[in-house]
XYZ file of C-alpha atoms in Angstrom:
302
model
C 98.211 30.203 -43.577
C 100.491 27.507 -42.276
C 98.870 23.978 -41.939
C 99.242 22.500 -38.471
C 101.270 19.466 -38.058
C 98.673 16.804 -37.529
C 99.806 13.258 -38.099
C 97.135 11.461 -39.854
C 98.158 7.867 -39.385
C 100.227 7.390 -36.325
C 98.288 5.189 -33.990
C 99.099 4.902 -30.247
C 98.565 1.516 -28.681
C 96.382 3.060 -25.872
C 93.943 4.700 -28.397
C 90.427 3.366 -28.260
C 88.785 2.863 -31.700
C 85.953 5.186 -32.724
C 84.775 3.696 -35.772
C 85.758 0.757 -38.299
C 84.956 1.077 -42.028
C 85.620 -1.492 -44.686
C 86.301 -0.486 -48.240
C 85.631 -2.558 -51.258
C 86.865 -1.199 -54.628
C 86.413 -2.002 -58.351
C 84.107 -4.980 -58.804
C 83.726 -4.914 -62.470
C 80.893 -7.192 -63.001
C 80.732 -7.807 -66.789
C 78.389 -8.921 -69.612
C 79.024 -9.473 -73.273
C 76.730 -8.082 -75.986
C 76.837 -8.429 -79.695
C 73.894 -6.139 -80.328
C 75.303 -3.546 -82.792
C 72.817 -0.812 -81.507
C 74.548 -1.089 -78.115
C 78.076 -0.859 -79.599
C 77.777 2.565 -81.439
C 79.957 4.262 -78.770
C 82.886 3.696 -76.385
C 81.350 0.433 -75.378
C 82.627 -1.356 -78.479
C 86.204 -0.858 -77.128
C 84.986 -1.841 -73.645
C 83.402 -5.033 -74.816
C 86.470 -6.098 -76.720
C 88.488 -5.405 -73.488
C 85.926 -7.728 -71.500
C 86.147 -10.367 -74.114
C 90.021 -10.406 -74.279
C 91.043 -9.714 -70.792
C 88.490 -8.718 -68.094
C 86.242 -11.795 -68.154
C 89.347 -13.938 -67.358
C 90.257 -11.687 -64.432
C 86.928 -11.171 -62.682
C 85.169 -14.197 -61.700
C 81.820 -13.165 -60.079
C 81.664 -16.387 -58.015
C 84.686 -15.222 -56.015
C 82.576 -12.102 -55.094
C 80.152 -13.998 -53.119
C 82.760 -16.250 -51.689
C 84.702 -13.261 -50.521
C 81.705 -11.994 -48.645
C 82.625 -14.222 -45.733
C 85.799 -12.382 -45.161
C 83.960 -9.126 -44.787
C 81.559 -10.667 -42.352
C 84.415 -12.004 -40.342
C 85.630 -8.408 -39.722
C 82.593 -7.917 -37.451
C 82.020 -4.541 -38.904
C 78.712 -3.358 -40.444
C 79.843 -0.166 -42.222
C 81.057 -0.757 -45.768
C 82.264 1.771 -48.376
C 82.188 0.730 -52.169
C 84.045 3.238 -54.158
C 82.794 2.393 -57.550
C 83.234 0.422 -60.840
C 80.384 -1.880 -60.129
C 80.001 -2.435 -64.007
C 82.411 -2.818 -66.826
C 80.669 -0.984 -69.650
C 77.449 0.300 -67.947
C 75.100 -2.414 -69.327
C 71.963 -3.068 -67.438
C 72.988 -6.694 -67.152
C 76.035 -5.603 -65.298
C 74.206 -3.260 -63.023
C 71.878 -6.076 -62.174
C 74.590 -8.346 -61.143
C 76.077 -5.651 -58.982
C 72.699 -4.834 -57.452
C 72.245 -8.478 -56.367
C 75.594 -8.341 -54.888
C 74.914 -5.289 -52.805
C 71.429 -6.662 -51.725
C 73.340 -9.731 -50.480
C 75.750 -7.486 -48.496
C 72.757 -5.776 -46.946
C 71.017 -9.100 -46.038
C 74.397 -9.991 -44.336
C 74.055 -6.903 -42.070
C 76.074 -4.388 -43.970
C 75.177 -0.616 -44.279
C 76.554 0.401 -47.787
C 77.887 3.747 -48.742
C 78.165 3.860 -52.535
C 79.993 5.943 -55.083
C 80.033 5.503 -58.932
C 83.184 4.783 -60.908
C 84.070 5.740 -64.314
C 82.976 2.322 -65.604
C 79.423 3.040 -64.095
C 79.172 6.178 -66.412
C 80.945 4.494 -69.308
C 78.878 6.068 -72.183
C 77.210 9.304 -72.516
C 73.910 7.280 -73.236
C 74.272 5.513 -69.988
C 74.432 8.784 -68.211
C 71.403 10.188 -69.928
C 69.456 7.161 -68.977
C 70.521 7.604 -65.314
C 71.443 3.709 -65.484
C 73.557 3.720 -62.357
C 70.911 5.698 -60.249
C 68.010 3.566 -61.534
C 69.742 0.340 -60.305
C 71.109 1.695 -57.060
C 68.719 4.646 -56.126
C 67.719 3.366 -52.698
C 71.422 3.218 -51.608
C 72.423 6.638 -52.877
C 72.454 9.910 -50.903
C 68.902 11.460 -51.038
C 70.178 14.854 -51.872
C 72.954 13.658 -54.296
C 76.676 14.119 -54.071
C 78.734 15.291 -52.491
C 77.282 14.042 -49.289
C 78.277 13.580 -45.605
C 77.460 10.734 -43.405
C 78.071 9.985 -39.822
C 79.510 6.542 -38.787
C 78.082 4.995 -35.625
C 80.977 6.330 -33.443
C 80.675 9.805 -34.803
C 83.290 9.885 -37.638
C 82.228 11.918 -40.621
C 82.481 10.250 -44.083
C 82.249 12.569 -47.032
C 81.463 11.135 -50.590
C 82.895 13.048 -53.399
C 81.628 12.688 -56.946
C 84.610 12.447 -59.358
C 83.331 10.705 -62.492
C 82.160 11.657 -65.927
C 81.706 10.098 -69.243
C 84.533 10.414 -71.872
C 84.644 9.668 -75.565
C 87.795 7.580 -75.244
C 89.769 8.077 -72.009
C 89.163 7.221 -68.434
C 89.747 10.609 -66.907
C 87.576 11.883 -64.030
C 86.636 15.379 -62.952
C 85.894 17.027 -59.730
C 83.876 20.273 -60.368
C 84.821 23.560 -58.594
C 81.490 23.760 -57.037
C 81.874 20.259 -55.584
C 85.138 21.356 -54.135
C 83.616 24.392 -52.591
C 80.782 22.308 -51.097
C 83.279 19.746 -49.668
C 85.109 22.530 -47.985
C 81.922 23.683 -46.325
C 81.194 20.178 -45.290
C 84.608 19.695 -43.810
C 84.122 22.750 -41.650
C 81.241 20.788 -39.922
C 82.944 17.439 -40.029
C 84.450 15.433 -37.240
C 88.202 15.222 -36.619
C 89.439 12.765 -37.864
C 87.349 12.592 -40.996
C 87.165 10.314 -44.028
C 86.690 11.593 -47.554
C 86.133 8.991 -50.413
C 86.128 9.373 -54.136
C 86.643 6.912 -57.077
C 89.743 8.575 -58.336
C 93.207 9.048 -56.625
C 94.336 12.636 -56.017
C 98.088 11.686 -56.414
C 99.573 10.783 -59.724
C 102.184 8.599 -58.337
C 102.815 6.669 -55.286
C 105.038 3.575 -54.476
C 102.037 1.477 -55.359
C 100.817 2.956 -58.660
C 101.337 5.529 -61.388
C 98.506 7.259 -63.225
C 98.598 7.920 -66.881
C 97.221 11.201 -68.235
C 94.347 9.093 -69.763
C 93.294 7.885 -66.255
C 93.822 10.848 -64.001
C 91.306 13.116 -62.106
C 91.046 16.597 -63.433
C 91.015 19.409 -60.871
C 92.476 16.926 -58.292
C 94.854 19.474 -56.896
C 92.052 21.839 -55.856
C 90.484 19.103 -53.769
C 93.769 18.116 -52.310
C 94.380 21.626 -51.197
C 91.026 21.873 -49.502
C 91.585 18.548 -47.641
C 95.248 19.569 -46.840
C 94.274 23.071 -45.378
C 91.126 22.102 -43.476
C 92.969 21.707 -40.233
C 91.631 18.303 -39.453
C 93.119 14.949 -39.844
C 91.799 13.526 -43.146
C 91.987 10.115 -44.948
C 91.299 10.211 -48.570
C 90.042 6.801 -49.846
C 89.789 5.715 -53.444
C 89.891 2.841 -55.850
C 90.329 3.068 -59.743
C 94.081 2.074 -60.060
C 93.526 -1.641 -58.805
C 96.581 -1.251 -56.561
C 96.827 -0.969 -52.717
C 98.704 2.228 -51.634
C 98.750 3.964 -48.362
C 100.827 7.177 -47.943
C 101.045 10.280 -46.088
C 100.844 13.465 -48.277
C 104.228 14.952 -48.905
C 102.905 18.514 -48.489
C 100.070 18.070 -45.980
C 100.957 16.185 -42.795
C 97.238 15.968 -41.768
C 96.331 14.222 -45.085
C 96.793 10.465 -45.970
C 95.797 8.688 -49.187
C 94.583 5.129 -49.296
C 93.740 3.259 -52.499
C 92.474 -0.346 -52.466
C 92.886 -3.199 -54.987
C 89.999 -5.082 -56.676
C 87.755 -7.103 -54.472
C 87.681 -10.288 -56.526
C 90.014 -9.580 -59.569
C 93.097 -11.300 -60.268
C 96.138 -9.076 -59.708
C 98.635 -8.534 -62.471
C 101.440 -8.022 -60.043
C 101.063 -11.221 -57.988
C 99.087 -14.354 -57.139
C 96.263 -12.518 -55.210
C 92.768 -12.762 -56.382
C 90.969 -10.483 -53.943
C 91.678 -7.663 -51.618
C 89.839 -4.949 -49.367
C 90.877 -2.542 -46.759
C 89.891 -2.212 -43.062
C 90.093 1.463 -41.677
C 89.989 1.934 -37.933
C 89.407 5.477 -36.762
C 90.851 6.479 -33.430
C 90.395 9.790 -31.671
C 93.272 11.412 -33.358
C 94.548 9.039 -36.028
C 93.680 6.143 -38.410
C 94.725 2.565 -38.483
C 94.780 0.659 -41.873
C 94.659 -3.038 -42.481
C 95.191 -4.678 -45.890
C 93.217 -7.785 -46.496
C 94.575 -10.064 -49.250
C 93.425 -13.430 -50.731
C 95.770 -15.963 -52.292
C 94.759 -19.410 -51.004
C 93.231 -17.819 -47.903
C 92.737 -14.318 -46.463
C 95.541 -12.576 -44.579
C 95.239 -9.375 -42.561
C 98.204 -7.000 -42.296
C 98.617 -3.701 -40.521
C 100.012 -1.101 -42.743
C 101.649 2.272 -42.078
C 101.444 5.230 -44.302
C 104.700 5.588 -46.221
């Protein structure tokens, strides 16, 4: 079946916004441990990375200062696409939980997905550490899940993470893809689908190595592209902003967002988030970036 030509991101000046959703990605709260019993797995490498690099890039004080920029958007719907922690330590999740609780107190409704750093070790997955710390904010029936924003826009949350011995690869299971296909049949048009990992290996904004990609991504991409609805796929993981229209499916666009309070390797910015405006037949995307102050820029899908 031919996919209808549905432009996913061309906004008419006369369109009235249906919904607005903010996206925050890759918080990476961190903690150091020297306890050898907690280093008998992949965490040993992760802690070394935190000690040498990540702790210099992610200053948690900026996280709370940056909340004001979110509040100033006057939007209560907030999507957090994972990597709350760095090595899945309880101490990291406790910091992240406090941050989310602060957001809730400021009036935000959070929609939460885990990232690969939130399932960093097999032990942390067996202990359900992410679920224990964020349980009240997670979908009651697990993932995938579908939520409805105040204006009627469907938001689908796709599970894409799994523990690995060494790599940072994700995986979207076949049964998850099938369930998302069923959900999309009942979803609004336009609709937003979110996962931690990008579906595309390469865009002008990033390139994914084979050690960081999402396994079975193409199966999900096909489902989104053939659903005959306008879909925006939203992710994090790559620490880069990218907004592109799919080269094969004209109804599908892809948005990845940079780190909320991390220093950027490719420039002076030390914070970013995305603002998604949903119109009756399209999307508008705004990139928020912090250098010395916050700037807001309208971005078109490339």
